[in-house]
Each structure stands twice: as C-alpha cells, then as structure tokens.
Amino acid sequence: MSPWAEAELSALNPLRAVWLTLTAAFLLTLLLQLLPPGLLPGCAIFQDLIRYGKTKCGEPPRPAACRAFDVPKRYFSHFYIISVLWNGFLLWCLTQSLFLGAPFPSWLHGLLRILGAAQFQGGELALSAFLVLVFLWLHSLRRLFECLYVSVFSNVMIHVVQYCFGLVYYVLVGLTVLSQVPMDGRNAYVTGKNVLMQARWFHILGMMMFIWSSAHQYKCHVILGNLRKNKAEEVPYFHFALVSANYTASNDHNQSSILLLGSWMLELLQPHWAMKTKVTP
C-alpha cells in the first residue's frame, strides 16, 4: 500500500467514517430515486422513508403500517432543544478550557479519544473551533425561538427515522467540532498566551456571513409564518404564488390564495434553506 493510501486510512477516524457513511447513504438514496418504480423492490416503503412533510400527502393513501412510523413535523423543536443543551454544554467546557485552563471532564475526553480526536500540538485551530461552536449554539437558540414563537407548523408528518437522524445530527456536529480542538492531555492546547491572538481575516469574514445569513433566514421564517396566519391567528390552507420580490409581504385572508413576497422569494424557491447552508457547519 502506498504511503498516501496509508495516511488516508489512518486519518479515517470513527467520526469521519460516520460522516462518510451518511454522505454515501444520501448519494445512494438519490440514485435509487432516479430508478423506475418497478425496478426497486419495496418502492412504497422506500418512498415513505424519504418523503417529507407535504410530499407524504398524496394519492393513493398511505398504508396504515407506514403511518405508524409518522412523527409530527412540529417536533422540529426537539432538535434545537437537544442542540441548545448539548452543544451549550460542549461550548461551556471548551470556554473553561481555553480561557481558564480547566481540563475537560474525563468522560468527555475519553469519548473524544474514542471518536478519533488526536493529541497534537497545533493550537492554530482552537479559535476556529471555538467560533464554530459559538455560532452553532447561537443558531440552535434562534431556531428554537422560531419553532416556538415564529413558525406555524401544519399537521404534516415526518418519518421517525428522519426524526432520529435530526436528534443524532446535532449531537454529532458538536462532537465533530470539538474533536478539532488541539489537545494537550485533557486540556485544550493554545499556541501563544491568548487564543484571541489567533484571529485572522477569515474569522471576521465568517462572523459577518453568519450574522447576515442568520438575519436573512429569520426574516424568511417570519414571512412564511405570517403567511400562514389570518387575522384570528388561525392557520388556514393556502395556495402559494411567486410574484415580484420588490414588495415585503402581503396577503388577502378572504381568499384561498396568498402572495409569497420579499426576501429573495422570487430569486430562490426556498431562500430560508439557502441561508441555512451559510449558517450551520
């Protein structure tokens, strides 16, 4: 085996193997989706597994066995509750270690070692990992607020496998970020006397992109949430229409149609998801 291949295999720690497996699973799902329905055994079960929200509502009616695995989409808030608590704890541990010199808890340090966090003397990554964890926690806190007070969820469902993946995702993301912190025993290793001395231009650029994308995504969610409400704060069913994005948001609650306006609603079909790619790791 060539030295390059050996180096690649040695770098494939458990966390990277998990993310590589998930990426391969998503690509395989995309390829299977392109196959004609008759060529895929158990096509109905497969379609029910990958479909999401309103795409599950169609004809013919779904079998009762498939509906048994449904979870309300409003359970989205559970993802962010887990993320705020878990990643907030990781951020607190990292902050204590970077600025006060406190060691990581022994069980957390052991978990990071099992997942492939290496002991190395390269403290330049400490500030980057710290900022990513801060942004992840702030994003989760904002999304939790939106789920509770801004978004209006309909009665659509998601598959329980998708629900479990969402819970595990935010736990793994925090551990993945923390595993990039250079370690010296149970302490975070920092080059120089102050971690803030590692600040570079790309840290400032990343911070600006995070703030702008977060504000834009929040605006999109406010527009979408308001479009679902009538004057009585009820949630009727509407047909959406894309029109000029030069307006902010308007609707006519006396009709069955509503105009989806503003905040890149014309340029992008789902601008709130586009902003998410710039906010989350």
Coordinates of C-alpha atoms in Angstrom, one line a residue:
M1 CA 0.0 0.0 0.0
S2 CA 1.3 3.4 -0.9
P3 CA 2.2 5.9 1.8
W4 CA -0.6 8.2 0.6
A5 CA -3.2 5.5 0.9
E6 CA -1.9 4.5 4.4
A7 CA -2.1 8.2 5.5
E8 CA -5.7 8.4 4.2
L9 CA -6.7 5.2 6.1
S10 CA -5.1 6.4 9.3
A11 CA -7.0 9.7 9.0
L12 CA -10.3 7.9 8.7
N13 CA -11.3 8.1 12.4
P14 CA -14.7 7.0 13.6
L15 CA -16.3 10.4 13.3
R16 CA -15.1 10.8 9.7
A17 CA -16.3 7.3 8.9
V18 CA -19.7 8.2 10.2
W19 CA -20.0 11.3 8.1
L20 CA -18.6 9.5 5.1
T21 CA -21.2 6.7 5.6
L22 CA -24.0 9.2 5.8
T23 CA -22.8 11.0 2.7
A24 CA -22.7 7.7 0.8
A25 CA -26.2 6.8 2.1
F26 CA -27.6 10.1 0.8
L27 CA -26.0 9.7 -2.6
L28 CA -27.3 6.1 -2.8
T29 CA -30.8 7.4 -1.9
L30 CA -30.6 10.0 -4.7
L31 CA -29.5 7.3 -7.2
L32 CA -32.3 5.0 -6.2
Q33 CA -34.8 7.8 -6.5
L34 CA -33.9 8.1 -10.2
L35 CA -34.7 4.4 -10.9
P36 CA -38.1 3.5 -12.4
P37 CA -40.5 2.4 -9.6
G38 CA -40.8 -1.1 -11.0
L39 CA -37.1 -1.8 -10.6
L40 CA -37.0 -1.1 -6.9
P41 CA -38.4 -3.8 -4.5
G42 CA -40.4 -2.3 -1.7
C43 CA -40.7 1.0 -3.5
A44 CA -43.7 2.2 -1.4
I45 CA -41.7 1.7 1.8
F46 CA -38.6 3.4 0.3
Q47 CA -40.7 6.4 -0.9
D48 CA -42.4 6.7 2.5
L49 CA -39.0 6.7 4.2
I50 CA -37.5 9.5 2.1
R51 CA -40.6 11.7 1.6
Y52 CA -41.0 14.6 3.9
G53 CA -43.8 16.9 5.1
K54 CA -46.4 17.7 2.4
T55 CA -44.9 15.2 -0.1
K56 CA -46.3 12.4 2.1
C57 CA -49.8 13.8 1.5
G58 CA -51.0 12.4 -1.8
E59 CA -52.7 9.7 -3.7
P60 CA -53.1 6.8 -3.1
P61 CA -53.5 6.9 0.7
R62 CA -50.5 5.5 2.6
P63 CA -50.8 2.1 4.3
A64 CA -51.5 2.1 8.0
A65 CA -48.2 0.3 8.6
C66 CA -46.4 3.3 7.1
R67 CA -48.4 5.8 9.1
A68 CA -47.4 4.0 12.3
F69 CA -43.9 5.5 11.9
D70 CA -45.1 9.1 11.5
V71 CA -43.9 11.9 13.8
P72 CA -45.4 15.4 13.7
K73 CA -43.2 17.9 11.9
R74 CA -43.7 20.3 14.8
Y75 CA -41.3 18.1 16.7
F76 CA -38.6 20.0 14.9
S77 CA -38.2 22.0 18.1
H78 CA -36.8 18.8 19.8
F79 CA -33.7 19.0 17.5
Y80 CA -32.9 22.5 18.7
I81 CA -33.7 21.7 22.4
I82 CA -31.1 18.9 22.2
S83 CA -28.7 21.2 20.4
V84 CA -29.0 24.1 22.8
L85 CA -28.4 21.8 25.8
W86 CA -25.8 19.5 24.4
N87 CA -23.8 22.0 22.3
G88 CA -24.2 24.6 25.1
F89 CA -22.5 22.1 27.5
L90 CA -19.7 21.5 25.0
L91 CA -19.2 25.2 24.5
W92 CA -19.1 25.8 28.2
C93 CA -16.4 23.0 28.6
L94 CA -14.4 24.5 25.7
T95 CA -14.6 28.0 27.1
Q96 CA -13.5 26.9 30.5
S97 CA -10.5 25.1 29.0
L98 CA -9.4 27.8 26.6
F99 CA -9.7 30.8 28.9
L100 CA -9.4 29.4 32.4
G101 CA -7.2 26.3 31.8
A102 CA -9.8 23.9 33.2
P103 CA -9.5 20.3 31.9
F104 CA -12.3 18.6 30.0
P105 CA -14.4 16.1 32.0
S106 CA -12.7 12.7 31.9
W107 CA -15.7 11.0 30.3
L108 CA -15.9 13.7 27.6
H109 CA -12.1 13.5 26.9
G110 CA -12.4 9.7 26.7
L111 CA -15.3 10.0 24.3
L112 CA -13.4 12.3 22.1
R113 CA -10.4 10.0 22.1
I114 CA -12.7 7.1 21.1
L115 CA -14.2 9.1 18.3
G116 CA -10.8 10.0 16.9
A117 CA -9.7 13.3 18.4
A118 CA -5.9 13.4 18.2
Q119 CA -3.4 14.7 20.7
F120 CA -1.3 17.1 18.7
Q121 CA 0.5 20.4 19.2
G122 CA -1.2 22.6 16.7
G123 CA -3.1 25.3 18.6
E124 CA -4.0 27.4 15.5
L125 CA -7.3 25.5 15.2
A126 CA -8.5 26.4 18.7
L127 CA -10.1 29.8 17.9
S128 CA -11.8 28.4 14.7
A129 CA -13.3 25.5 16.5
F130 CA -14.5 27.8 19.3
L131 CA -16.2 30.2 16.9
V132 CA -17.9 27.4 15.0
L133 CA -19.3 26.0 18.3
V134 CA -20.4 29.5 19.3
F135 CA -22.2 30.0 16.0
L136 CA -23.8 26.5 16.2
W137 CA -25.2 27.2 19.6
L138 CA -26.5 30.7 18.6
H139 CA -28.1 29.2 15.5
S140 CA -29.8 26.5 17.6
L141 CA -31.0 29.0 20.1
R142 CA -32.5 31.2 17.4
R143 CA -34.1 28.3 15.6
L144 CA -35.6 27.1 18.9
F145 CA -37.2 30.5 19.4
E146 CA -38.5 30.4 15.8
C147 CA -40.0 27.0 16.3
L148 CA -41.8 28.1 19.4
Y149 CA -42.9 31.6 18.5
V150 CA -42.5 32.3 14.8
S151 CA -43.1 29.2 12.7
V152 CA -46.6 27.8 12.2
F153 CA -46.5 24.1 11.6
S154 CA -49.2 22.3 9.8
N155 CA -50.4 18.7 10.6
V156 CA -47.9 17.1 8.2
M157 CA -45.6 14.3 9.3
I158 CA -42.0 13.2 9.0
H159 CA -40.7 9.6 9.3
V160 CA -39.4 8.5 12.7
V161 CA -36.0 7.7 11.0
Q162 CA -35.8 11.3 9.9
Y163 CA -36.7 12.4 13.4
C164 CA -34.0 10.3 15.0
F165 CA -31.4 11.4 12.4
G166 CA -32.2 15.1 13.3
L167 CA -31.6 14.3 17.0
V168 CA -28.3 12.5 16.4
Y169 CA -27.1 15.1 13.8
Y170 CA -26.8 18.0 16.3
V171 CA -25.1 15.8 18.8
L172 CA -22.5 14.6 16.2
V173 CA -21.9 18.1 14.9
G174 CA -20.9 19.4 18.3
L175 CA -18.6 16.5 18.9
T176 CA -17.1 16.8 15.4
V177 CA -16.3 20.5 16.0
L178 CA -14.9 19.8 19.5
S179 CA -12.7 17.0 18.2
Q180 CA -10.9 19.5 16.0
V181 CA -9.6 21.4 19.1
P182 CA -5.9 20.6 19.6
M183 CA -5.5 18.8 22.9
D184 CA -2.7 18.5 25.5
G185 CA -3.8 15.8 27.7
R186 CA -7.3 16.8 29.0
N187 CA -6.7 20.5 28.2
A188 CA -7.1 22.4 25.0
Y189 CA -3.8 23.4 23.6
V190 CA -3.4 27.0 22.5
T191 CA -0.4 28.5 20.6
G192 CA 0.6 31.7 22.4
K193 CA -0.6 33.2 25.5
N194 CA -4.1 34.2 24.3
V195 CA -6.4 32.3 22.0
L196 CA -7.7 35.7 20.6
M197 CA -4.3 36.3 19.1
Q198 CA -5.1 33.7 16.5
A199 CA -7.8 35.9 15.0
R200 CA -7.4 36.2 11.2
W201 CA -9.3 38.0 8.4
F202 CA -11.3 34.9 7.6
H203 CA -12.7 34.7 11.2
I204 CA -14.1 38.2 10.7
L205 CA -15.5 37.3 7.3
G206 CA -17.1 34.2 8.6
M207 CA -18.6 36.1 11.5
M208 CA -20.1 38.7 9.1
M209 CA -21.5 35.9 6.9
F210 CA -23.1 34.2 9.9
I211 CA -24.8 37.4 11.1
W212 CA -26.1 38.3 7.7
S213 CA -27.3 34.8 6.9
S214 CA -29.0 34.4 10.3
A215 CA -30.8 37.7 10.0
H216 CA -31.9 36.9 6.4
Q217 CA -33.1 33.4 7.4
Y218 CA -35.1 34.8 10.3
K219 CA -36.7 37.3 8.0
C220 CA -37.7 34.5 5.7
H221 CA -39.2 32.4 8.5
V222 CA -41.2 35.4 9.8
I223 CA -42.6 36.0 6.3
L224 CA -43.6 32.3 5.9
G225 CA -45.0 32.2 9.4
N226 CA -47.1 35.3 8.9
L227 CA -48.4 34.0 5.6
R228 CA -50.0 31.0 7.4
K229 CA -51.9 33.2 9.8
N230 CA -55.2 35.0 9.4
K231 CA -56.4 37.9 11.5
A232 CA -57.7 35.4 14.1
E233 CA -54.2 33.8 14.3
E234 CA -55.7 30.7 12.7
V235 CA -53.9 28.6 10.2
P236 CA -56.0 28.2 7.0
Y237 CA -54.8 26.3 3.9
F238 CA -53.4 28.5 1.2
H239 CA -52.0 28.1 -2.3
F240 CA -48.8 30.0 -2.7
A241 CA -47.9 32.1 -5.7
L242 CA -44.5 33.6 -6.5
V243 CA -44.7 37.3 -7.6
S244 CA -42.5 40.3 -7.6
A245 CA -39.9 40.3 -4.8
N246 CA -39.9 44.1 -4.6
Y247 CA -42.7 44.0 -2.1
T248 CA -42.3 43.0 1.5
A249 CA -45.3 40.6 2.3
S250 CA -49.0 40.9 1.6
N251 CA -51.9 38.6 1.7
D252 CA -55.7 38.5 1.4
H253 CA -57.1 36.4 4.1
N254 CA -60.5 36.4 2.4
Q255 CA -59.3 34.3 -0.5
S256 CA -57.8 30.9 -0.8
S257 CA -54.6 32.2 -2.4
I258 CA -51.7 34.2 -1.0
L259 CA -48.8 36.1 -2.4
L260 CA -45.4 35.0 -1.3
L261 CA -43.3 38.1 -1.5
G262 CA -39.9 39.6 -0.5
S263 CA -36.6 38.4 0.9
W264 CA -35.4 36.6 -2.2
M265 CA -38.7 34.7 -2.5
L266 CA -38.6 35.2 -6.3
E267 CA -34.9 34.5 -6.9
L268 CA -34.9 31.3 -4.7
L269 CA -37.7 28.8 -4.2
Q270 CA -36.6 28.3 -0.6
P271 CA -34.3 31.1 0.5
H272 CA -34.5 30.1 4.1
W273 CA -32.8 26.8 3.3
A274 CA -30.2 28.6 1.2
M275 CA -29.3 30.7 4.2
K276 CA -29.1 27.6 6.4
T277 CA -26.2 26.4 4.3
K278 CA -24.3 29.5 5.2
V279 CA -25.2 29.4 8.9
T280 CA -24.7 25.8 10.0
P281 CA -21.5 23.8 9.7

